[in-house]
């Protein structure tokens, strides 16, 4: 009995990366979702490809005559989707590339080294793991991650990216406040006392992407999430409860409203429900910069 228990536990520690590298022809049973929750890849049932998702040029925010146009676009996107992509966001492509390179290097480390950072203590400042919570998940997700509390910031490559998203988040909160008819700095103080966690995710190529997901449907609990993905995989739920694939736009970042903005806007803005699909041939990396206001 002890033996079985132990091997089960060890089994649930196996990262998605290890499974991919070992060349498993199928996903282990613990990754198989009930059929109603599977992503229906390649079929049009429940998914839409004809919805145009908003892409906003943030350079307009810095041009006095054009700022109100960007604010209007943000207003529309937040009301309809709680989601938009941003271009000309001011984060240099070299900072983005360095962060993605650092993530690639980390997930390529030998298993033993990554295991040194495994912890189920969510307050651990740097924590490696797999799925969502490998010790309690009933169904597992095809995802490995490392989470960083980004205060205090380390000056490494990911630190630079964290700093850049910290500033971008501030600018976005200003624009979102204005778009609600509030003072530009309405959320400034709260934001300064809030927190930022960077979740670096790795979704290795998966032998059976149609039966599993990289991350289950959820909304983010905080104020805003700024998301960088290395390729397509994110889907968001639209107001008709259809899943919409988010197109990959080189150099763009994804902005998602979290529950705190839904609440503070009295529900005028929606926190977006989203999930991550995985891919048969491509490994996807992502950086989710999760910003939140302090709890009251
Ligand atoms: C998250 C999230 C999406 C992704 O961390 O909350 O939704 O692409 N991430 O990793
Ligand atoms: Ni999320």
PDB file of N, CA and C in Angstrom, residues 17 95-109 114 128 144-148 156-159 161 198-203 228-230 283-288:
ATOM      1  N   UNK A  17       6.991  18.467 -19.760  1.00  0.00           N
ATOM      2  CA  UNK A  17       8.225  18.474 -20.562  1.00  0.00           C
ATOM      3  C   UNK A  17       8.885  17.090 -20.563  1.00  0.00           C
ATOM      4  N   UNK A  95      14.008  43.146 -24.967  1.00  0.00           N
ATOM      5  CA  UNK A  95      13.631  42.759 -23.600  1.00  0.00           C
ATOM      6  C   UNK A  95      12.714  41.526 -23.645  1.00  0.00           C
ATOM      7  N   UNK A  96      11.803  41.533 -24.624  1.00  0.00           N
ATOM      8  CA  UNK A  96      10.897  40.397 -24.796  1.00  0.00           C
ATOM      9  C   UNK A  96      11.691  39.143 -25.188  1.00  0.00           C
ATOM     10  N   UNK A  97      12.623  39.319 -26.110  1.00  0.00           N
ATOM     11  CA  UNK A  97      13.401  38.174 -26.588  1.00  0.00           C
ATOM     12  C   UNK A  97      14.258  37.604 -25.461  1.00  0.00           C
ATOM     13  N   UNK A  98      14.902  38.472 -24.688  1.00  0.00           N
ATOM     14  CA  UNK A  98      15.732  37.993 -23.571  1.00  0.00           C
ATOM     15  C   UNK A  98      14.896  37.196 -22.568  1.00  0.00           C
ATOM     16  N   UNK A  99      13.689  37.681 -22.295  1.00  0.00           N
ATOM     17  CA  UNK A  99      12.828  36.979 -21.335  1.00  0.00           C
ATOM     18  C   UNK A  99      12.463  35.592 -21.882  1.00  0.00           C
ATOM     19  N   UNK A 100      12.087  35.534 -23.166  1.00  0.00           N
ATOM     20  CA  UNK A 100      11.728  34.235 -23.756  1.00  0.00           C
ATOM     21  C   UNK A 100      12.934  33.296 -23.794  1.00  0.00           C
ATOM     22  N   UNK A 101      14.123  33.846 -24.080  1.00  0.00           N
ATOM     23  CA  UNK A 101      15.331  33.006 -24.092  1.00  0.00           C
ATOM     24  C   UNK A 101      15.610  32.441 -22.701  1.00  0.00           C
ATOM     25  N   UNK A 102      15.436  33.295 -21.689  1.00  0.00           N
ATOM     26  CA  UNK A 102      15.677  32.831 -20.313  1.00  0.00           C
ATOM     27  C   UNK A 102      14.691  31.711 -19.957  1.00  0.00           C
ATOM     28  N   UNK A 103      13.445  31.855 -20.414  1.00  0.00           N
ATOM     29  CA  UNK A 103      12.441  30.825 -20.135  1.00  0.00           C
ATOM     30  C   UNK A 103      12.806  29.516 -20.838  1.00  0.00           C
ATOM     31  N   UNK A 104      13.226  29.621 -22.100  1.00  0.00           N
ATOM     32  CA  UNK A 104      13.628  28.416 -22.839  1.00  0.00           C
ATOM     33  C   UNK A 104      14.737  27.694 -22.092  1.00  0.00           C
ATOM     34  N   UNK A 105      15.741  28.477 -21.653  1.00  0.00           N
ATOM     35  CA  UNK A 105      16.874  27.878 -20.943  1.00  0.00           C
ATOM     36  C   UNK A 105      16.424  27.213 -19.646  1.00  0.00           C
ATOM     37  N   UNK A 106      15.528  27.876 -18.937  1.00  0.00           N
ATOM     38  CA  UNK A 106      15.087  27.294 -17.668  1.00  0.00           C
ATOM     39  C   UNK A 106      14.400  25.948 -17.895  1.00  0.00           C
ATOM     40  N   UNK A 107      13.416  25.912 -18.813  1.00  0.00           N
ATOM     41  CA  UNK A 107      12.652  24.670 -18.976  1.00  0.00           C
ATOM     42  C   UNK A 107      13.500  23.556 -19.601  1.00  0.00           C
ATOM     43  N   UNK A 108      14.599  23.943 -20.272  1.00  0.00           N
ATOM     44  CA  UNK A 108      15.504  22.929 -20.826  1.00  0.00           C
ATOM     45  C   UNK A 108      16.496  22.387 -19.803  1.00  0.00           C
ATOM     46  N   UNK A 109      16.514  22.939 -18.591  1.00  0.00           N
ATOM     47  CA  UNK A 109      17.433  22.433 -17.563  1.00  0.00           C
ATOM     48  C   UNK A 109      17.109  20.973 -17.251  1.00  0.00           C
ATOM     49  N   UNK A 114      15.509  21.548 -11.915  1.00  0.00           N
ATOM     50  CA  UNK A 114      14.199  22.210 -11.784  1.00  0.00           C
ATOM     51  C   UNK A 114      13.498  21.739 -10.520  1.00  0.00           C
ATOM     52  N   UNK A 128       8.597  26.281  -8.905  1.00  0.00           N
ATOM     53  CA  UNK A 128       8.421  25.497 -10.132  1.00  0.00           C
ATOM     54  C   UNK A 128       7.323  24.474  -9.902  1.00  0.00           C
ATOM     55  N   UNK A 144       3.912  23.212 -17.603  1.00  0.00           N
ATOM     56  CA  UNK A 144       4.870  23.379 -16.514  1.00  0.00           C
ATOM     57  C   UNK A 144       5.007  24.879 -16.285  1.00  0.00           C
ATOM     58  N   UNK A 145       5.385  25.266 -15.098  1.00  0.00           N
ATOM     59  CA  UNK A 145       5.465  26.711 -14.850  1.00  0.00           C
ATOM     60  C   UNK A 145       6.534  27.042 -13.833  1.00  0.00           C
ATOM     61  N   UNK A 146       6.950  28.285 -13.847  1.00  0.00           N
ATOM     62  CA  UNK A 146       7.740  28.817 -12.743  1.00  0.00           C
ATOM     63  C   UNK A 146       7.136  30.183 -12.411  1.00  0.00           C
ATOM     64  N   UNK A 147       6.874  30.397 -11.148  1.00  0.00           N
ATOM     65  CA  UNK A 147       6.272  31.673 -10.726  1.00  0.00           C
ATOM     66  C   UNK A 147       7.267  32.474  -9.912  1.00  0.00           C
ATOM     67  N   UNK A 148       7.289  33.754 -10.172  1.00  0.00           N
ATOM     68  CA  UNK A 148       8.189  34.698  -9.545  1.00  0.00           C
ATOM     69  C   UNK A 148       7.370  35.795  -8.886  1.00  0.00           C
ATOM     70  N   UNK A 156      17.952  40.438 -13.372  1.00  0.00           N
ATOM     71  CA  UNK A 156      18.236  39.521 -14.475  1.00  0.00           C
ATOM     72  C   UNK A 156      17.317  39.835 -15.647  1.00  0.00           C
ATOM     73  N   UNK A 157      17.350  38.971 -16.640  1.00  0.00           N
ATOM     74  CA  UNK A 157      16.587  39.252 -17.860  1.00  0.00           C
ATOM     75  C   UNK A 157      15.086  39.280 -17.624  1.00  0.00           C
ATOM     76  N   UNK A 158      14.646  38.375 -16.775  1.00  0.00           N
ATOM     77  CA  UNK A 158      13.211  38.369 -16.483  1.00  0.00           C
ATOM     78  C   UNK A 158      12.853  39.603 -15.654  1.00  0.00           C
ATOM     79  N   UNK A 159      13.802  40.046 -14.810  1.00  0.00           N
ATOM     80  CA  UNK A 159      13.594  41.269 -14.024  1.00  0.00           C
ATOM     81  C   UNK A 159      13.342  42.477 -14.906  1.00  0.00           C
ATOM     82  N   UNK A 161      12.067  42.442 -17.897  1.00  0.00           N
ATOM     83  CA  UNK A 161      10.729  42.297 -18.474  1.00  0.00           C
ATOM     84  C   UNK A 161       9.661  42.636 -17.419  1.00  0.00           C
ATOM     85  N   UNK A 198       4.923  37.099 -11.815  1.00  0.00           N
ATOM     86  CA  UNK A 198       5.163  36.666 -13.188  1.00  0.00           C
ATOM     87  C   UNK A 198       5.086  35.144 -13.226  1.00  0.00           C
ATOM     88  N   UNK A 199       4.143  34.623 -13.993  1.00  0.00           N
ATOM     89  CA  UNK A 199       4.065  33.173 -14.197  1.00  0.00           C
ATOM     90  C   UNK A 199       4.660  32.884 -15.571  1.00  0.00           C
ATOM     91  N   UNK A 200       5.719  32.109 -15.587  1.00  0.00           N
ATOM     92  CA  UNK A 200       6.316  31.717 -16.861  1.00  0.00           C
ATOM     93  C   UNK A 200       5.843  30.299 -17.129  1.00  0.00           C
ATOM     94  N   UNK A 201       5.146  30.127 -18.242  1.00  0.00           N
ATOM     95  CA  UNK A 201       4.529  28.842 -18.531  1.00  0.00           C
ATOM     96  C   UNK A 201       5.167  28.187 -19.740  1.00  0.00           C
ATOM     97  N   UNK A 202       5.251  26.867 -19.683  1.00  0.00           N
ATOM     98  CA  UNK A 202       5.756  26.103 -20.815  1.00  0.00           C
ATOM     99  C   UNK A 202       4.719  25.040 -21.148  1.00  0.00           C
ATOM    100  N   UNK A 203       4.235  25.076 -22.385  1.00  0.00           N
ATOM    101  CA  UNK A 203       3.268  24.091 -22.858  1.00  0.00           C
ATOM    102  C   UNK A 203       3.969  23.277 -23.947  1.00  0.00           C
ATOM    103  N   UNK A 228       2.324  37.523 -22.661  1.00  0.00           N
ATOM    104  CA  UNK A 228       3.194  37.362 -23.822  1.00  0.00           C
ATOM    105  C   UNK A 228       3.203  35.889 -24.169  1.00  0.00           C
ATOM    106  N   UNK A 229       2.899  35.558 -25.414  1.00  0.00           N
ATOM    107  CA  UNK A 229       2.942  34.160 -25.840  1.00  0.00           C
ATOM    108  C   UNK A 229       3.883  34.017 -27.024  1.00  0.00           C
ATOM    109  N   UNK A 230       4.555  32.862 -27.111  1.00  0.00           N
ATOM    110  CA  UNK A 230       5.483  32.650 -28.223  1.00  0.00           C
ATOM    111  C   UNK A 230       4.773  32.131 -29.460  1.00  0.00           C
ATOM    112  N   UNK A 283       6.035  23.780 -29.163  1.00  0.00           N
ATOM    113  CA  UNK A 283       6.077  24.102 -27.737  1.00  0.00           C
ATOM    114  C   UNK A 283       5.747  25.585 -27.580  1.00  0.00           C
ATOM    115  N   UNK A 284       4.831  25.900 -26.698  1.00  0.00           N
ATOM    116  CA  UNK A 284       4.488  27.308 -26.499  1.00  0.00           C
ATOM    117  C   UNK A 284       4.997  27.764 -25.141  1.00  0.00           C
ATOM    118  N   UNK A 285       5.618  28.937 -25.144  1.00  0.00           N
ATOM    119  CA  UNK A 285       6.041  29.559 -23.885  1.00  0.00           C
ATOM    120  C   UNK A 285       5.180  30.780 -23.646  1.00  0.00           C
ATOM    121  N   UNK A 286       4.896  31.092 -22.420  1.00  0.00           N
ATOM    122  CA  UNK A 286       4.173  32.338 -22.164  1.00  0.00           C
ATOM    123  C   UNK A 286       4.667  32.974 -20.874  1.00  0.00           C
ATOM    124  N   UNK A 287       4.518  34.276 -20.815  1.00  0.00           N
ATOM    125  CA  UNK A 287       4.756  35.039 -19.591  1.00  0.00           C
ATOM    126  C   UNK A 287       3.443  35.696 -19.238  1.00  0.00           C
ATOM    127  N   UNK A 288       2.873  35.329 -18.106  1.00  0.00           N
ATOM    128  CA  UNK A 288       1.670  36.019 -17.644  1.00  0.00           C
ATOM    129  C   UNK A 288       2.104  36.925 -16.497  1.00  0.00           C
TER     130      UNK A 288
END
